[in-house]
CSV table of C-alpha atoms and ligand atoms in Angstrom, one decimal:
chain,number,residue,atom,x,y,z
A,1,UNK,CA,20.5,-48.5,4.1
A,2,UNK,CA,21.7,-44.9,3.9
A,3,UNK,CA,21.2,-45.0,0.1
A,4,UNK,CA,17.6,-46.0,0.5
A,5,UNK,CA,17.0,-43.4,3.2
A,6,UNK,CA,18.5,-40.8,0.8
A,7,UNK,CA,16.3,-41.9,-2.0
A,8,UNK,CA,13.3,-41.9,0.2
A,9,UNK,CA,14.4,-38.5,1.5
A,10,UNK,CA,14.5,-37.2,-2.0
A,11,UNK,CA,11.2,-38.8,-2.8
A,12,UNK,CA,9.6,-37.2,0.2
A,13,UNK,CA,11.2,-33.9,-0.6
A,14,UNK,CA,9.9,-34.0,-4.2
A,15,UNK,CA,6.4,-34.9,-3.0
A,16,UNK,CA,6.5,-31.9,-0.6
A,17,UNK,CA,7.6,-29.7,-3.4
A,18,UNK,CA,4.9,-31.0,-5.6
A,19,UNK,CA,2.3,-30.4,-3.1
A,20,UNK,CA,3.5,-26.9,-2.5
A,21,UNK,CA,3.5,-26.1,-6.2
A,22,UNK,CA,0.0,-27.5,-6.6
A,23,UNK,CA,-1.3,-25.5,-3.7
A,24,UNK,CA,0.3,-22.4,-5.1
A,25,UNK,CA,-1.2,-23.1,-8.6
A,26,UNK,CA,-4.6,-23.7,-7.1
A,27,UNK,CA,-4.4,-20.4,-5.2
A,28,UNK,CA,-3.3,-18.6,-8.3
A,29,UNK,CA,-6.3,-20.0,-10.2
A,30,UNK,CA,-8.6,-19.1,-7.3
A,31,UNK,CA,-7.3,-15.5,-7.3
A,32,UNK,CA,-7.9,-15.1,-11.0
A,33,UNK,CA,-11.4,-16.4,-10.6
A,34,UNK,CA,-11.9,-14.2,-7.6
A,35,UNK,CA,-10.8,-11.2,-9.6
A,36,UNK,CA,-13.2,-12.1,-12.4
A,37,UNK,CA,-16.0,-12.3,-9.8
A,38,UNK,CA,-15.2,-9.1,-8.1
A,39,UNK,CA,-14.3,-10.7,-4.8
A,40,UNK,CA,-11.5,-8.2,-4.0
A,41,UNK,CA,-12.4,-5.1,-2.1
A,42,UNK,CA,-10.6,-1.9,-1.0
A,43,UNK,CA,-10.6,-1.4,2.7
A,44,UNK,CA,-9.8,2.1,4.0
A,45,UNK,CA,-7.4,3.0,6.8
A,46,UNK,CA,-7.9,6.7,7.8
A,47,UNK,CA,-5.0,9.1,7.2
A,48,UNK,CA,-5.3,11.6,10.0
A,49,UNK,CA,-4.1,15.2,10.5
A,50,UNK,CA,-1.7,15.0,13.5
A,51,UNK,CA,-2.7,18.5,14.8
A,52,UNK,CA,-6.5,18.5,14.3
A,53,UNK,CA,-7.4,14.8,14.4
A,54,UNK,CA,-9.3,15.3,11.2
A,55,UNK,CA,-9.5,12.4,8.7
A,56,UNK,CA,-8.0,13.9,5.6
A,57,UNK,CA,-7.9,10.8,3.5
A,58,UNK,CA,-7.1,7.1,3.6
A,59,UNK,CA,-4.9,4.3,2.4
A,60,UNK,CA,-6.7,1.7,0.3
A,61,UNK,CA,-5.7,-1.9,1.3
A,62,UNK,CA,-6.9,-5.0,-0.6
A,63,UNK,CA,-9.1,-7.6,1.1
A,64,UNK,CA,-10.4,-10.8,-0.4
A,65,UNK,CA,-14.0,-11.7,0.4
A,66,UNK,CA,-13.5,-15.4,-0.2
A,67,UNK,CA,-16.8,-17.2,-0.8
A,68,UNK,CA,-15.8,-20.1,1.5
A,69,UNK,CA,-12.9,-18.8,3.7
A,70,UNK,CA,-14.3,-15.4,4.6
A,71,UNK,CA,-12.3,-12.2,4.7
A,72,UNK,CA,-8.7,-12.7,3.7
A,73,UNK,CA,-5.7,-10.4,4.3
A,74,UNK,CA,-2.9,-9.4,1.9
A,75,UNK,CA,-0.3,-11.8,3.4
A,76,UNK,CA,-2.4,-14.7,2.1
A,77,UNK,CA,-2.6,-13.6,-1.5
A,78,UNK,CA,-0.2,-10.7,-2.4
A,79,UNK,CA,2.9,-12.9,-2.6
A,80,UNK,CA,1.2,-15.2,-5.1
A,81,UNK,CA,-0.2,-12.2,-7.0
A,82,UNK,CA,3.4,-10.8,-7.2
A,83,UNK,CA,4.9,-14.1,-8.4
A,84,UNK,CA,2.3,-14.7,-11.0
A,85,UNK,CA,1.9,-11.2,-12.3
A,86,UNK,CA,-1.8,-11.1,-11.4
A,87,UNK,CA,-0.9,-8.2,-9.1
A,88,UNK,CA,-1.3,-5.8,-12.0
A,89,UNK,CA,-5.0,-6.7,-12.3
A,90,UNK,CA,-5.5,-6.6,-8.6
A,91,UNK,CA,-3.9,-3.1,-8.3
A,92,UNK,CA,-6.0,-1.8,-11.1
A,93,UNK,CA,-9.2,-3.1,-9.6
A,94,UNK,CA,-8.4,-1.5,-6.3
A,95,UNK,CA,-7.5,1.7,-8.0
A,96,UNK,CA,-10.8,1.7,-10.0
A,97,UNK,CA,-12.8,1.2,-6.8
A,98,UNK,CA,-11.0,4.0,-5.1
A,99,UNK,CA,-11.3,6.4,-8.1
A,100,UNK,CA,-15.1,5.9,-8.3
A,101,UNK,CA,-15.4,6.3,-4.6
A,102,UNK,CA,-13.4,9.5,-4.6
A,103,UNK,CA,-15.7,10.9,-7.3
A,104,UNK,CA,-18.7,10.1,-5.0
A,105,UNK,CA,-17.2,11.8,-2.0
A,106,UNK,CA,-16.3,14.8,-4.1
A,107,UNK,CA,-19.9,15.0,-5.4
A,108,UNK,CA,-20.9,15.2,-1.7
A,109,UNK,CA,-18.5,18.0,-1.1
A,110,UNK,CA,-15.9,15.9,0.7
A,111,UNK,CA,-12.4,16.3,-0.6
A,112,UNK,CA,-10.2,13.4,0.4
A,113,UNK,CA,-6.9,12.0,-0.8
A,114,UNK,CA,-6.6,8.2,-1.0
A,115,UNK,CA,-3.4,6.4,-1.5
A,116,UNK,CA,-3.1,3.1,-3.3
A,117,UNK,CA,-0.3,0.6,-3.3
A,118,UNK,CA,1.3,0.1,-6.7
A,119,UNK,CA,3.5,-3.0,-7.1
A,120,UNK,CA,7.0,-2.4,-8.5
A,121,UNK,CA,6.2,-4.8,-11.3
A,122,UNK,CA,3.7,-2.2,-12.8
A,123,UNK,CA,6.6,-0.1,-13.8
A,124,UNK,CA,7.7,-2.7,-16.3
A,125,UNK,CA,4.6,-1.9,-18.3
A,126,UNK,CA,5.0,1.1,-20.6
A,127,UNK,CA,1.2,1.3,-20.8
A,128,UNK,CA,0.9,2.1,-17.1
A,129,UNK,CA,0.1,5.9,-17.5
A,130,UNK,CA,-2.5,5.1,-20.2
A,131,UNK,CA,-4.1,2.5,-18.0
A,132,UNK,CA,-4.3,4.9,-15.1
A,133,UNK,CA,-5.7,7.6,-17.4
A,134,UNK,CA,-8.5,5.3,-18.5
A,135,UNK,CA,-9.3,4.5,-14.9
A,136,UNK,CA,-9.6,8.2,-14.1
A,137,UNK,CA,-11.8,8.9,-17.1
A,138,UNK,CA,-14.1,6.0,-16.4
A,139,UNK,CA,-14.9,7.4,-13.0
A,140,UNK,CA,-14.4,11.1,-13.5
A,141,UNK,CA,-11.9,11.3,-10.7
A,142,UNK,CA,-9.1,13.9,-10.4
A,143,UNK,CA,-5.6,12.5,-10.4
A,144,UNK,CA,-4.6,14.8,-7.5
A,145,UNK,CA,-7.1,12.9,-5.3
A,146,UNK,CA,-4.9,9.8,-5.6
A,147,UNK,CA,-1.5,9.2,-4.1
A,148,UNK,CA,0.4,6.3,-5.6
A,149,UNK,CA,2.5,4.4,-3.0
A,150,UNK,CA,5.7,2.8,-4.3
A,151,UNK,CA,8.5,1.1,-2.5
A,152,UNK,CA,12.1,2.3,-2.0
A,153,UNK,CA,13.5,-0.7,-3.8
A,154,UNK,CA,11.9,0.5,-7.0
A,155,UNK,CA,13.8,3.7,-6.8
A,156,UNK,CA,17.0,2.1,-5.8
A,157,UNK,CA,17.1,0.2,-9.1
A,158,UNK,CA,17.9,3.5,-10.8
A,159,UNK,CA,16.0,2.6,-13.9
A,160,UNK,CA,15.5,5.3,-16.5
A,161,UNK,CA,12.1,3.9,-17.5
A,162,UNK,CA,10.9,4.1,-13.9
A,163,UNK,CA,12.0,7.7,-13.7
A,164,UNK,CA,10.2,8.5,-16.9
A,165,UNK,CA,7.0,6.7,-15.9
A,166,UNK,CA,7.0,8.5,-12.5
A,167,UNK,CA,7.5,11.8,-14.2
A,168,UNK,CA,4.5,11.1,-16.5
A,169,UNK,CA,2.4,10.1,-13.5
A,170,UNK,CA,3.3,13.4,-11.7
A,171,UNK,CA,2.6,15.4,-14.8
A,172,UNK,CA,-0.9,13.7,-15.0
A,173,UNK,CA,-1.4,15.1,-11.4
A,174,UNK,CA,-1.0,12.0,-9.2
A,175,UNK,CA,0.9,12.4,-5.9
A,176,UNK,CA,3.7,9.9,-5.3
A,177,UNK,CA,4.6,8.5,-1.9
A,178,UNK,CA,7.4,6.2,-0.8
A,179,UNK,CA,6.0,3.4,1.4
A,180,UNK,CA,7.8,1.8,4.3
A,181,UNK,CA,10.5,4.5,4.2
A,182,UNK,CA,13.7,3.6,5.9
A,183,UNK,CA,13.6,-0.1,5.5
A,184,UNK,CA,15.6,-0.2,2.2
A,185,UNK,CA,19.1,0.9,1.7
A,186,UNK,CA,18.9,4.5,2.4
A,187,UNK,CA,20.8,6.0,-0.4
A,188,UNK,CA,19.4,9.4,0.2
A,189,UNK,CA,20.7,10.8,-3.0
A,190,UNK,CA,17.7,9.3,-4.9
A,191,UNK,CA,15.2,11.4,-3.0
A,192,UNK,CA,16.4,14.5,-4.9
A,193,UNK,CA,16.2,12.8,-8.3
A,194,UNK,CA,12.6,11.6,-8.2
A,195,UNK,CA,9.3,13.6,-8.3
A,196,UNK,CA,8.1,12.7,-4.8
A,197,UNK,CA,5.4,14.2,-2.5
A,198,UNK,CA,5.4,12.1,0.6
A,199,UNK,CA,7.5,9.8,2.7
A,200,UNK,CA,5.7,7.2,4.8
A,201,UNK,CA,7.9,6.2,7.8
A,202,UNK,CA,7.7,2.5,8.3
A,203,UNK,CA,5.9,1.2,11.3
A,204,UNK,CA,9.0,-0.4,12.7
A,205,UNK,CA,10.5,3.0,13.5
A,206,UNK,CA,7.2,4.3,15.1
A,207,UNK,CA,6.8,1.4,17.4
A,208,UNK,CA,9.9,2.4,19.5
A,209,UNK,CA,8.7,5.9,20.1
A,210,UNK,CA,9.1,8.0,22.1
A,211,UNK,CA,12.1,6.2,23.6
A,212,UNK,CA,13.9,5.3,20.4
A,213,UNK,CA,13.6,8.5,18.4
A,214,UNK,CA,16.9,8.8,16.5
A,215,UNK,CA,15.7,7.6,13.1
A,216,UNK,CA,12.2,9.2,13.2
A,217,UNK,CA,13.9,12.4,14.1
A,218,UNK,CA,16.3,12.1,11.2
A,219,UNK,CA,13.4,11.4,8.8
A,220,UNK,CA,11.3,14.3,10.1
A,221,UNK,CA,14.3,16.6,9.4
A,222,UNK,CA,14.8,15.1,6.0
A,223,UNK,CA,11.2,15.8,5.1
A,224,UNK,CA,11.4,19.4,6.3
A,225,UNK,CA,14.6,20.0,4.4
A,226,UNK,CA,13.3,18.4,1.2
A,227,UNK,CA,9.8,19.9,1.6
A,228,UNK,CA,8.2,16.4,1.6
A,229,UNK,CA,4.9,15.6,3.3
A,230,UNK,CA,5.5,13.1,6.1
A,231,UNK,CA,3.1,10.3,7.1
A,232,UNK,CA,3.8,8.1,10.1
A,233,UNK,CA,2.6,4.5,9.7
A,234,UNK,CA,1.5,2.2,12.5
A,235,UNK,CA,0.8,4.8,15.2
A,236,UNK,CA,-0.8,2.9,18.1
A,237,UNK,CA,-0.3,5.1,21.2
A,238,UNK,CA,-1.0,8.7,22.3
A,239,UNK,CA,2.7,8.9,23.4
A,240,UNK,CA,3.7,8.2,19.8
A,241,UNK,CA,1.3,10.7,18.4
A,242,UNK,CA,2.4,13.4,20.9
A,243,UNK,CA,6.0,12.9,19.8
A,244,UNK,CA,5.1,13.1,16.1
A,245,UNK,CA,3.1,16.2,16.6
A,246,UNK,CA,5.9,17.9,18.5
A,247,UNK,CA,8.3,17.1,15.7
A,248,UNK,CA,6.0,18.6,13.1
A,249,UNK,CA,4.9,15.4,11.4
A,250,UNK,CA,1.7,16.3,9.4
A,251,UNK,CA,-0.2,13.0,9.2
A,252,UNK,CA,-0.5,9.5,10.6
A,253,UNK,CA,-2.2,6.2,10.1
A,254,UNK,CA,-2.5,3.6,12.7
A,255,UNK,CA,-4.7,1.6,15.1
A,256,UNK,CA,-4.8,4.6,17.4
A,257,UNK,CA,-7.4,6.1,15.0
A,258,UNK,CA,-8.6,2.9,13.2
A,259,UNK,CA,-7.7,-0.3,11.6
A,260,UNK,CA,-8.4,-0.6,7.8
A,261,UNK,CA,-12.2,-0.9,7.5
A,262,UNK,CA,-14.8,-1.5,4.9
A,263,UNK,CA,-16.2,1.4,2.9
A,264,UNK,CA,-19.4,1.5,4.9
A,265,UNK,CA,-17.5,1.6,8.1
A,266,UNK,CA,-15.1,4.2,6.8
A,267,UNK,CA,-18.0,6.4,5.8
A,268,UNK,CA,-19.2,6.2,9.4
A,269,UNK,CA,-15.8,7.3,10.7
A,270,UNK,CA,-15.9,10.2,8.2
A,271,UNK,CA,-19.3,11.2,9.6
A,272,UNK,CA,-17.9,11.6,13.1
A,273,UNK,CA,-14.5,13.1,12.1
A,274,UNK,CA,-13.9,16.7,13.3
B,301,C2E,P1,1.5,-1.3,3.6
B,301,C2E,O1,1.1,-0.6,2.4
B,301,C2E,O2,2.8,-0.8,4.3
B,301,C2E,O3,0.2,-1.1,4.6
B,301,C2E,C1,0.3,-1.0,6.0
B,301,C2E,C2,0.0,-2.3,6.7
B,301,C2E,O4,0.1,-2.0,8.1
B,301,C2E,C3,-1.5,-2.7,6.5
B,301,C2E,O5,-1.4,-4.2,6.5
B,301,C2E,C4,-2.1,-2.2,7.7
B,301,C2E,O6,-3.3,-2.9,8.1
B,301,C2E,C5,-1.1,-2.3,8.8
B,301,C2E,N1,-1.3,-1.4,9.9
B,301,C2E,C6,-1.8,-0.1,9.8
B,301,C2E,N2,-1.8,0.5,11.0
B,301,C2E,C7,-1.2,-0.4,11.9
B,301,C2E,C8,-0.9,-0.3,13.3
B,301,C2E,O7,-1.2,0.7,14.0
B,301,C2E,N3,-0.4,-1.4,13.9
B,301,C2E,C9,-0.1,-2.5,13.1
B,301,C2E,N4,0.5,-3.5,13.8
B,301,C2E,N5,-0.3,-2.6,11.8
B,301,C2E,C10,-0.9,-1.6,11.2
B,301,C2E,P2,-2.2,-5.0,5.4
B,301,C2E,O8,-3.5,-4.4,5.1
B,301,C2E,O9,-2.2,-6.4,6.0
B,301,C2E,O10,-1.3,-4.9,4.2
B,301,C2E,C11,-0.1,-5.5,4.1
B,301,C2E,C12,0.7,-5.0,2.9
B,301,C2E,O11,0.1,-5.6,1.7
B,301,C2E,C13,0.7,-3.5,2.6
B,301,C2E,O12,1.6,-2.9,3.4
B,301,C2E,C14,1.0,-3.5,1.1
B,301,C2E,O13,2.4,-3.5,0.9
B,301,C2E,C15,0.3,-4.8,0.6
B,301,C2E,N6,-0.9,-4.4,-0.1
B,301,C2E,C16,-2.2,-4.3,0.5
B,301,C2E,N7,-3.1,-4.0,-0.5
B,301,C2E,C17,-2.4,-3.9,-1.7
B,301,C2E,C18,-2.8,-3.7,-3.0
B,301,C2E,O14,-3.9,-3.4,-3.4
B,301,C2E,N8,-1.8,-3.7,-4.0
B,301,C2E,C19,-0.5,-4.0,-3.7
B,301,C2E,N9,0.5,-4.0,-4.7
B,301,C2E,N10,-0.1,-4.2,-2.4
B,301,C2E,C20,-1.0,-4.2,-1.4
B,302,MG,MG1,1.1,1.2,1.7
B,303,MG,MG1,3.5,1.0,4.5
B,304,MG,MG1,4.3,-1.8,5.5
């Protein structure tokens, strides 16, 4: 009967929910174990000077060297990290790897700036500036060598604590970038109220270049007027790069130069960079 079918339907649904919850929990447990075992690793995607082609830095992107499943990408672990709060530990481990690597490069006379992604949830922690200070001290890395990438949504929340935290981070010397710029609600007023250095135009606007150029053009003007550094994300073709260069965009990332690569591979790219 319909009633039975309904009941079975509900039972089936509950079982499916249960299975999903168990999988998620198992994954969370595995991530915690992986963090304890140092299985998470910063990969580096070159940040390139649009005019000279020189590698001036990189973005650090988390990868998981899973003991059984091989190299895993963020889409398979970041959502669970965010939901469970484990993201704070992950971000800190990536930042610590980057800080010690920056100190190494500097010791070799190579001045680079590396950006790291900072989850919005970090800003709920009043100890964030202290935690970052400890990471810098442990590796003897300058704050100015690190750019912290945050998302537009964090700024749109208009939270006074967030503003205060960002101000402290800037005072400490960190550079601050807005990641995926243009994908949130663009209430441009906030750009003036926060201590920002860089806008990273989202890949979705770069992919249409040079044909669909209205929004990239708007963002380049905005950066010029507000004296913000501009980085184009997801540059894949020479035509896109040519357009960006002509518009005065300073830096880009994208497959045109390289995918995110392991540290060893990135050091090779650096070796051959102009
Ligand atoms: P994101 O910070 O916006 O990073 C850019 C993403 O675009 C990266 O994906 C990168 O591999 C990809 N990408 C770069 N150039 C190109 C291109 O030319 N074409 C295409 N199609 N894609 C390109 P990835 O590494 O899978 O990272 C995805 C997202 O995961 C990142 O987006 C970031 O939001 C998040 N994420 C990665 N690592 C961390 C981390 O350590 N902490 C936090 N909180 N988030 C992270
Ligand atoms: Mg990013
Ligand atoms: Mg991005
Ligand atoms: Mg993105």
